[in-house]
Tab-separated table of C-alpha atoms in Angstrom:
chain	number	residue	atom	x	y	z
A	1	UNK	CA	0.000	0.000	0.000
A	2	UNK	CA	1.778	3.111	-0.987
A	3	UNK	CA	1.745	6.879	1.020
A	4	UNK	CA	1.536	10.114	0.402
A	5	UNK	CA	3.021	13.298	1.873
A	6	UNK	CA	-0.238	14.172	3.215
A	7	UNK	CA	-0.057	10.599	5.203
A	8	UNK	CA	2.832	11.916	6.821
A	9	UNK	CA	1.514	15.003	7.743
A	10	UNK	CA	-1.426	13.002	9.501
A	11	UNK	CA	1.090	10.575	11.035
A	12	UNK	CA	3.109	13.421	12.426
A	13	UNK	CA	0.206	15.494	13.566
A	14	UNK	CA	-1.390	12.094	15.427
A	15	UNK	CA	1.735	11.400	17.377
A	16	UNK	CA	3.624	14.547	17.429
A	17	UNK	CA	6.766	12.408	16.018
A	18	UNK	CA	9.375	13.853	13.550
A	19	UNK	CA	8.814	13.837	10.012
A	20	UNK	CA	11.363	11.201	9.095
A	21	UNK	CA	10.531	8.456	11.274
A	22	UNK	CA	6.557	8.936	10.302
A	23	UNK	CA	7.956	8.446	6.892
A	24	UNK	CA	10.155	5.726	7.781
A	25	UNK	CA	7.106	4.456	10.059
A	26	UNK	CA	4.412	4.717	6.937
A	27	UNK	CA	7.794	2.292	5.043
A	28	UNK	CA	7.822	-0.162	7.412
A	29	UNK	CA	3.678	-0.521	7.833
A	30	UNK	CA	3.264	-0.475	3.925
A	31	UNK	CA	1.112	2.793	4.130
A	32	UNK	CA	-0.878	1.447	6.926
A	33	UNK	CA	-1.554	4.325	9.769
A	34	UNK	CA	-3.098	2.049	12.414
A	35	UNK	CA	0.097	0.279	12.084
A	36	UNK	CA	2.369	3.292	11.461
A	37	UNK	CA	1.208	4.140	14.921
A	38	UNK	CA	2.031	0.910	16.190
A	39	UNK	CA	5.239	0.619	14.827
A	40	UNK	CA	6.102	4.221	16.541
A	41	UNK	CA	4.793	3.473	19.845
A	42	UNK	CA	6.815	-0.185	19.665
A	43	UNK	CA	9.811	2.088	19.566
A	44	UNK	CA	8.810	5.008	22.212
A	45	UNK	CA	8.720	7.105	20.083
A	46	UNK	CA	4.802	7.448	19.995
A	47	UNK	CA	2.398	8.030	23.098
A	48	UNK	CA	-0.610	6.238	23.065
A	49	UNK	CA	-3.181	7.747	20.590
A	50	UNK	CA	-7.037	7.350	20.736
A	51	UNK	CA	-7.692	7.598	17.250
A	52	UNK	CA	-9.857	10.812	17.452
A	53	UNK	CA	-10.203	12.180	13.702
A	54	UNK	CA	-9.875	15.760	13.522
A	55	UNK	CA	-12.615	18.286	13.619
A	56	UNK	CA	-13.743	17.957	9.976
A	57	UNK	CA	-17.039	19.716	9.021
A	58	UNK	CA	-19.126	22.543	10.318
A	59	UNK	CA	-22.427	22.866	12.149
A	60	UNK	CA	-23.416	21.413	15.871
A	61	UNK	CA	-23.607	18.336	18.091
A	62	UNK	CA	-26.407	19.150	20.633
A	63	UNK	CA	-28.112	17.196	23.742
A	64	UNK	CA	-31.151	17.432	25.185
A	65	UNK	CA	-32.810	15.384	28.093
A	66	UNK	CA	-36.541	14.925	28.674
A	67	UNK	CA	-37.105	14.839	32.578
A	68	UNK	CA	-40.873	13.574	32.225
A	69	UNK	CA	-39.581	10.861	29.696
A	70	UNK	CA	-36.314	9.794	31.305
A	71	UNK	CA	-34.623	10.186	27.824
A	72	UNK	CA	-31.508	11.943	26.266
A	73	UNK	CA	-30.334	12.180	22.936
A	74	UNK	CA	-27.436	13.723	21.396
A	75	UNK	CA	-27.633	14.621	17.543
A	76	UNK	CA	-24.856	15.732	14.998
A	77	UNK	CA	-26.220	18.200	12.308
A	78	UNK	CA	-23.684	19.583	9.841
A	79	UNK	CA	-23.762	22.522	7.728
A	80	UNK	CA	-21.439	24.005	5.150
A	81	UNK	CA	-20.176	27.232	7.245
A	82	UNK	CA	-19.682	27.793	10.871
A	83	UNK	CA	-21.388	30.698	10.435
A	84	UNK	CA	-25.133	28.612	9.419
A	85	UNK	CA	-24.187	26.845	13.136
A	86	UNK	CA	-24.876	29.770	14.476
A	87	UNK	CA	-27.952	30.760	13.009
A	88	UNK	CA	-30.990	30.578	15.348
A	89	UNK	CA	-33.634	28.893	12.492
A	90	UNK	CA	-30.703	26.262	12.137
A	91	UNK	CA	-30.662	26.004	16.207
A	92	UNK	CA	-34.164	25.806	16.460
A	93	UNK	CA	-34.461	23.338	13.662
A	94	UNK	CA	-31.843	21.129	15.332
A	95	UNK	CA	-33.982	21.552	18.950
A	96	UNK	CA	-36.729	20.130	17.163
A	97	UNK	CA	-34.813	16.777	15.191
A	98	UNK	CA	-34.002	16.355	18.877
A	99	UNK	CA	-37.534	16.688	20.384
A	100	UNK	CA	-38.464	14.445	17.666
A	101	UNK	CA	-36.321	11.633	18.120
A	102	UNK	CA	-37.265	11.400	21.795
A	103	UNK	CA	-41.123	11.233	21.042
A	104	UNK	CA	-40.485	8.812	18.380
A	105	UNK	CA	-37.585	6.371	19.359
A	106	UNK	CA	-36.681	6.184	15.103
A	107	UNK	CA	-34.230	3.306	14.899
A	108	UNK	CA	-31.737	5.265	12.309
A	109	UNK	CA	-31.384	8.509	10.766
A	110	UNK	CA	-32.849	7.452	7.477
A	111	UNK	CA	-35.826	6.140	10.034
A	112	UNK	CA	-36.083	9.744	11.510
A	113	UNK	CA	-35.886	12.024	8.544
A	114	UNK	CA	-39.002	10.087	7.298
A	115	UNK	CA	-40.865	10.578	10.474
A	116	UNK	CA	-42.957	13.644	11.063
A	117	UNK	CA	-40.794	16.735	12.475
A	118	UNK	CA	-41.675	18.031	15.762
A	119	UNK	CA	-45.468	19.964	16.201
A	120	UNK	CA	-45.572	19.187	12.032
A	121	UNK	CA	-47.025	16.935	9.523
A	122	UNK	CA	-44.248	17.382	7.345
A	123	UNK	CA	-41.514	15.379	7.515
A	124	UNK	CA	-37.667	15.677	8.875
A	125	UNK	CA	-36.345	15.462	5.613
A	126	UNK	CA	-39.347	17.987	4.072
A	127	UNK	CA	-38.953	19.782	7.049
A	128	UNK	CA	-34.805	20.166	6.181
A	129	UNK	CA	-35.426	20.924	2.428
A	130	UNK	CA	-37.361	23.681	3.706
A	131	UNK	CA	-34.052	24.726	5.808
A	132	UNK	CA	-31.593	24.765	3.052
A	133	UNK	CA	-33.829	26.582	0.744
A	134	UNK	CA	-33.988	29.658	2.956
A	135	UNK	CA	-31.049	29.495	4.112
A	136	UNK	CA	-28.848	28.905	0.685
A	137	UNK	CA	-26.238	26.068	2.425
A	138	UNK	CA	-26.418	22.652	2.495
A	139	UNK	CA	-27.056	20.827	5.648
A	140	UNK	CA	-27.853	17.509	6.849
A	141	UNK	CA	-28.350	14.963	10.179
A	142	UNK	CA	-25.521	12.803	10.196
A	143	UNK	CA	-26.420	10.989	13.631
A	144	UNK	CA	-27.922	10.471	17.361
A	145	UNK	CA	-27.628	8.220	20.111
A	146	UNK	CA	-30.363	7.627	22.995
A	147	UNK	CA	-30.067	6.900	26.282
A	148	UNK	CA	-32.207	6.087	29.056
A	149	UNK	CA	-32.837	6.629	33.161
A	150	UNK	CA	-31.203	9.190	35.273
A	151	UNK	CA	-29.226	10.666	32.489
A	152	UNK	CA	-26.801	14.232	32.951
A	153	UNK	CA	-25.949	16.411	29.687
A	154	UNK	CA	-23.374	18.537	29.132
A	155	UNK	CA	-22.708	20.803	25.522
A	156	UNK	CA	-18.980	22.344	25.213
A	157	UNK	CA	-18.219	25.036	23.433
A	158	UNK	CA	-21.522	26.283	21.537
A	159	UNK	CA	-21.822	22.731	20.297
A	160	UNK	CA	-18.073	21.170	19.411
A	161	UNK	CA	-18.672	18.302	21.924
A	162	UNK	CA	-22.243	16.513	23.352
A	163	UNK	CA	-21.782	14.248	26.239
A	164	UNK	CA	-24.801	12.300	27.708
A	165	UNK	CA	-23.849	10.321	31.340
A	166	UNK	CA	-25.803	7.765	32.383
A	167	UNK	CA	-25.958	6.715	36.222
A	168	UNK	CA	-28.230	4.151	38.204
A	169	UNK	CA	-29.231	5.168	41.764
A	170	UNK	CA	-30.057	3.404	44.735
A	171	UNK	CA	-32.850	5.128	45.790
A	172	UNK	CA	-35.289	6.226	43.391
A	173	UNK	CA	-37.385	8.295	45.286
A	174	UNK	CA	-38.095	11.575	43.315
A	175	UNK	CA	-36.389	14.056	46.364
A	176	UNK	CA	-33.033	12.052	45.717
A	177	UNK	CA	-33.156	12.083	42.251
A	178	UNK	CA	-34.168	15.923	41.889
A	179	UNK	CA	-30.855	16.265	44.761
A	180	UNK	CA	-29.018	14.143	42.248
A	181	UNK	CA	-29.959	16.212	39.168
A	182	UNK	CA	-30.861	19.830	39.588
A	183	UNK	CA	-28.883	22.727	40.326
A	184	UNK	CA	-26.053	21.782	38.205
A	185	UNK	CA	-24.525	25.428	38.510
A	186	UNK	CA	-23.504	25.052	41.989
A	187	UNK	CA	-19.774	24.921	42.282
A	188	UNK	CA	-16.888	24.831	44.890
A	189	UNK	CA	-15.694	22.032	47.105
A	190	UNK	CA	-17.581	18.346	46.391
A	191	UNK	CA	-21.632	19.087	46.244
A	192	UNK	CA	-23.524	16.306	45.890
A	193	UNK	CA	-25.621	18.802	42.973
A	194	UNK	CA	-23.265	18.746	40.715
A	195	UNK	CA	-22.035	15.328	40.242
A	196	UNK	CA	-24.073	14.957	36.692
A	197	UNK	CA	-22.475	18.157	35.339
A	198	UNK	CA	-19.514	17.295	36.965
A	199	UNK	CA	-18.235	13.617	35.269
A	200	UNK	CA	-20.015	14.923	31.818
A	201	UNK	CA	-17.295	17.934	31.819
A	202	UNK	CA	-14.907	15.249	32.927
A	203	UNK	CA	-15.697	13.246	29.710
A	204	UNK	CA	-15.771	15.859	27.277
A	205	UNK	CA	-12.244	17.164	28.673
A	206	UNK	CA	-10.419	13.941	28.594
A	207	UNK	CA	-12.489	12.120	26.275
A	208	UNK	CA	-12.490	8.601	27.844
A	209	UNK	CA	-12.958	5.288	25.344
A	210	UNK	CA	-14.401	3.096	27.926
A	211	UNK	CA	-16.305	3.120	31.190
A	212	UNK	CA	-14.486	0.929	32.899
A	213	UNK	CA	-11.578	-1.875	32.878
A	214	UNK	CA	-14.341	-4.756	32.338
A	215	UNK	CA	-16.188	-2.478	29.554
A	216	UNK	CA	-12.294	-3.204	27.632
A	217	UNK	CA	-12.589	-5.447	24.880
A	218	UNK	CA	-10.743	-8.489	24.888
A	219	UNK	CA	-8.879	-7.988	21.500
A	220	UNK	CA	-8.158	-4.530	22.825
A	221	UNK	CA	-6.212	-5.597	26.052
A	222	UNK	CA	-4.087	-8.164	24.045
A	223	UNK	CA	-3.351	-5.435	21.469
A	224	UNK	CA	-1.925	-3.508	24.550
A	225	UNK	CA	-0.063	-6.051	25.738
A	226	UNK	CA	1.804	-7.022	22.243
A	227	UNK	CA	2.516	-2.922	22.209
A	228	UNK	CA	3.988	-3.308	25.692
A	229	UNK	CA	6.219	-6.352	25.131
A	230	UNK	CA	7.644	-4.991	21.649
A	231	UNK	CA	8.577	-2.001	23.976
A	232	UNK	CA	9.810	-4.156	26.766
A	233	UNK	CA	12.290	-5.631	24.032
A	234	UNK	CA	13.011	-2.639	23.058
A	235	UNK	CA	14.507	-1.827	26.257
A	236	UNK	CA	18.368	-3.172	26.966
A	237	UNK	CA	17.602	-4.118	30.555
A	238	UNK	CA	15.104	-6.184	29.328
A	239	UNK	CA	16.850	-7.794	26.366
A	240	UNK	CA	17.589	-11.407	28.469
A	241	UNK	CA	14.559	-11.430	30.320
A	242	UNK	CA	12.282	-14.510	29.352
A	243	UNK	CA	9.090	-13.640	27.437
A	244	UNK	CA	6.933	-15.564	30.240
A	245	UNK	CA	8.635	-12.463	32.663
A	246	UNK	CA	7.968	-9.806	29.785
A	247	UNK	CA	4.020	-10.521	29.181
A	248	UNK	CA	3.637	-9.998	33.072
A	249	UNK	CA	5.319	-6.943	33.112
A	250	UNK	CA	3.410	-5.766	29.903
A	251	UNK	CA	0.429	-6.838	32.108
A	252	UNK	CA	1.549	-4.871	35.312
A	253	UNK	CA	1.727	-1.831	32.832
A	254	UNK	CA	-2.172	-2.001	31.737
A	255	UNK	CA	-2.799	-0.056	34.362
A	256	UNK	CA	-1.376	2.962	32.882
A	257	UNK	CA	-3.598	2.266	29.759
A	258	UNK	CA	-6.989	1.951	32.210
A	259	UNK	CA	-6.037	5.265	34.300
A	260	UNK	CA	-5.913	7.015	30.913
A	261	UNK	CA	-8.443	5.228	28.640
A	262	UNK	CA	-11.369	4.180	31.380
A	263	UNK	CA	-13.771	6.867	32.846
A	264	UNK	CA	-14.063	5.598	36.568
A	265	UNK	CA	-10.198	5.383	36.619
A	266	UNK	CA	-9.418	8.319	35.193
A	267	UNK	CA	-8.038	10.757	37.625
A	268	UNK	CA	-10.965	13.031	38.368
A	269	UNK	CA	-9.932	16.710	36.415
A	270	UNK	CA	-11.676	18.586	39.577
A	271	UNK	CA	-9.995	16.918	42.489
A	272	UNK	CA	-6.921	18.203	44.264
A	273	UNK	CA	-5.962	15.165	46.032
A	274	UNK	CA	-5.555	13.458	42.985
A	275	UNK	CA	-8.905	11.450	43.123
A	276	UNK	CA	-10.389	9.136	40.488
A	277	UNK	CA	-13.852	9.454	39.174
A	278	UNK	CA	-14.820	6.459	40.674
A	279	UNK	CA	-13.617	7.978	44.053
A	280	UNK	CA	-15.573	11.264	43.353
A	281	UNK	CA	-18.988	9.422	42.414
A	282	UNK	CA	-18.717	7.369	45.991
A	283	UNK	CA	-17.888	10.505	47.638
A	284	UNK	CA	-21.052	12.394	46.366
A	285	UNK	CA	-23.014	8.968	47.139
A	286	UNK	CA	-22.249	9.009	50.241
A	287	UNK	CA	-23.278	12.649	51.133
A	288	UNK	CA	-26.725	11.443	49.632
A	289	UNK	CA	-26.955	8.809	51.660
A	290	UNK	CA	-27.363	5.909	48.577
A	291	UNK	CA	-25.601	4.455	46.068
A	292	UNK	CA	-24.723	5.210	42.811
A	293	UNK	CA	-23.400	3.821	39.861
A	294	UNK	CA	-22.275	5.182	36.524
A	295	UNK	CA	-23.645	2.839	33.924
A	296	UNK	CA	-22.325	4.272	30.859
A	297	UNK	CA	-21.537	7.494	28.681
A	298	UNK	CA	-22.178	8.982	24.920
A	299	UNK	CA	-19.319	11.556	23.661
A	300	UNK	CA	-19.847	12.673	20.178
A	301	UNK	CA	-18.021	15.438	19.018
A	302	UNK	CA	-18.488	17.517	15.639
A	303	UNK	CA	-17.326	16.440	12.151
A	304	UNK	CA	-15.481	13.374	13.932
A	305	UNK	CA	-14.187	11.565	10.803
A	306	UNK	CA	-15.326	13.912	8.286
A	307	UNK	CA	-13.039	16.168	5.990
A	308	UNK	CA	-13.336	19.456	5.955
A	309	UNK	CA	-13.490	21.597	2.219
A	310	UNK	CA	-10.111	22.737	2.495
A	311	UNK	CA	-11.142	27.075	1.128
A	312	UNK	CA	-9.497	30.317	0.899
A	313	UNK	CA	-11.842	32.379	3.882
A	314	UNK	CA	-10.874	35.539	1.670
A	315	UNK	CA	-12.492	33.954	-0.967
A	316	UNK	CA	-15.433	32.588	1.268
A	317	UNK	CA	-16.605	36.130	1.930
A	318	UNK	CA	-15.917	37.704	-1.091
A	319	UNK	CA	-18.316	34.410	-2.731
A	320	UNK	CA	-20.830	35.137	-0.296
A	321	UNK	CA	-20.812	39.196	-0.566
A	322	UNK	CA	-20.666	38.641	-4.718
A	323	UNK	CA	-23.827	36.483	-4.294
């Protein structure tokens, strides 16, 4: 499989590695990136990379959650320009795909944009049309996820990131569960208000892949542990070690990989003392007086795995003044 100099470019801007040993990297893994990476990282030379795509496309990823319905979605609508993202009919129409999708439960996007929009009998897709007509840009839904229960929301940045936080609690009585959810702006010092806001903020900032270490798939944790051991090799002091002694060493190391990668072990971005999340969520549990549990996360952020139209802005607005 052959490479370009624009492969490079990626492979040096994914592991902050020189330009040379990307290339030589990109050689040895026959054009592959996945294993470009992996060939870098064998050698040190690479820190561990979670494969997020760069920001790609315009528009917004937004959440909502319905109290009355215990449901949350989080959709990704994407324009042409930043500047449509910001437009309030383009907000509003985005409020309503998501007001939609909660009332209907539609099992795709192509599901959804046949279903009636929001207060309408038109449909998503009419509903759209309408949209890009007025506006002049194209735009479309690319996605959602769902989630159920006792769910927290958090948007960064006008709409870069969504992040939807499940949790289960021990006591479902409606005064813990308002004391679990409401007054989110509180801050200062551990409140037991804030813990929804809290751990969303924490996953939007350090952008965890999995919940936990037993949420880790299989193939994942054995991909891991060949990195570790081809860096363990790679190592002088452990050039005569047996590879029985090596793969337990590589497996003492995983821990590093679940701090990092694994929201309840993650250290908690708040804390002072240095805290994980699972730590924190006991912590505010315990001020309740129950239990609680986080039981699972959505982070979605805009244009993941989407290129951009690479455009001249100069030219943008002088297009868009010109008509």
């Amino acid at each position: 499989m052959a490479f370009t100099a624009m492969d490079v470019k990626a492979l040096r801007e994914k592991t902050g590695v020189g330009m040379m040993e990307c290339k030589k990297a990109l050689t040895e893994a026959d054009g592959d990136m996945d294993k470009a990476i992996d060939f870098l990282r064998e050698r040190g030379l690479a820190a561990a990379e979670k494969k997020s795509a760069r920001i790609a496309a315009e528009g917004v990823v937004y959440t909502y959650y319905d109290e009355a319905a215990k449901k949350a979605v989080t959709v990704e609508v994407n324009s042409e320009t930043d500047f449509v993202a910001k437009n309030d009919k383009f907000m509003d129409f985005v409020k309503g795909v998501a007001r939609t999708i909660i009332a209907t439960a539609p099992a795709d996007v192509e599901a959804l944009c046949a279903t009636a929009y929001d207060g309408t009998d038109r449909t998503v897709t009419e509903t759209l049309n309408d949209l890009i007509l007025s506006i002049g840009e194209n735009m479309k839904i690319r996605r959602f996820e769902v989630m159920d229960g006792v769910v927290a929301t958090y948007i960064h940045a006008g709409g870069s990131v969504g992040v939807m936080v499940g949790f289960d609690v021990a006591d479902e009585s409606k005064a813990a569960t308002d004391e679990f959810m409401v007054n989110l702006e509180v801050s200062g010092g551990i409140d037991a208000t804030e813990i929804g806001k809290d751990v969303a903020m924490q996953i939007a900032a350090m952008s965890p892949s999995y919940l936990d270490e037993a949420s880790v798939p299989a193939e994942v944790i054995e991909h891991e542990k060949g990195i570790l051991s081809a860096q363990l090799k790679e190592d002088p002091k452990m050039a005569n070690k047996p590879e029985q002694v090596l793969e337990k060493i590589a497996a003492g190391k995983l821990g590093k990989f679940y701090k990092e990668n694994c929201l309840v072990d993650q250290e908690f971005v708040k804390a002072e003392n240095h805290e994980n999340v699972q730590t924190y969520i006991n912590n505010v549990a315990k001020a309740l007086g129950t239990e609680i549990k986080c039981t699972g996360f959505v982070r979605m952020m805009k244009g993941e795995g989407l290129e951009k139209r690479e455009e001249n802005f100069a030219e943008e607005i002088a297009k868009q003044i010109n008509g």
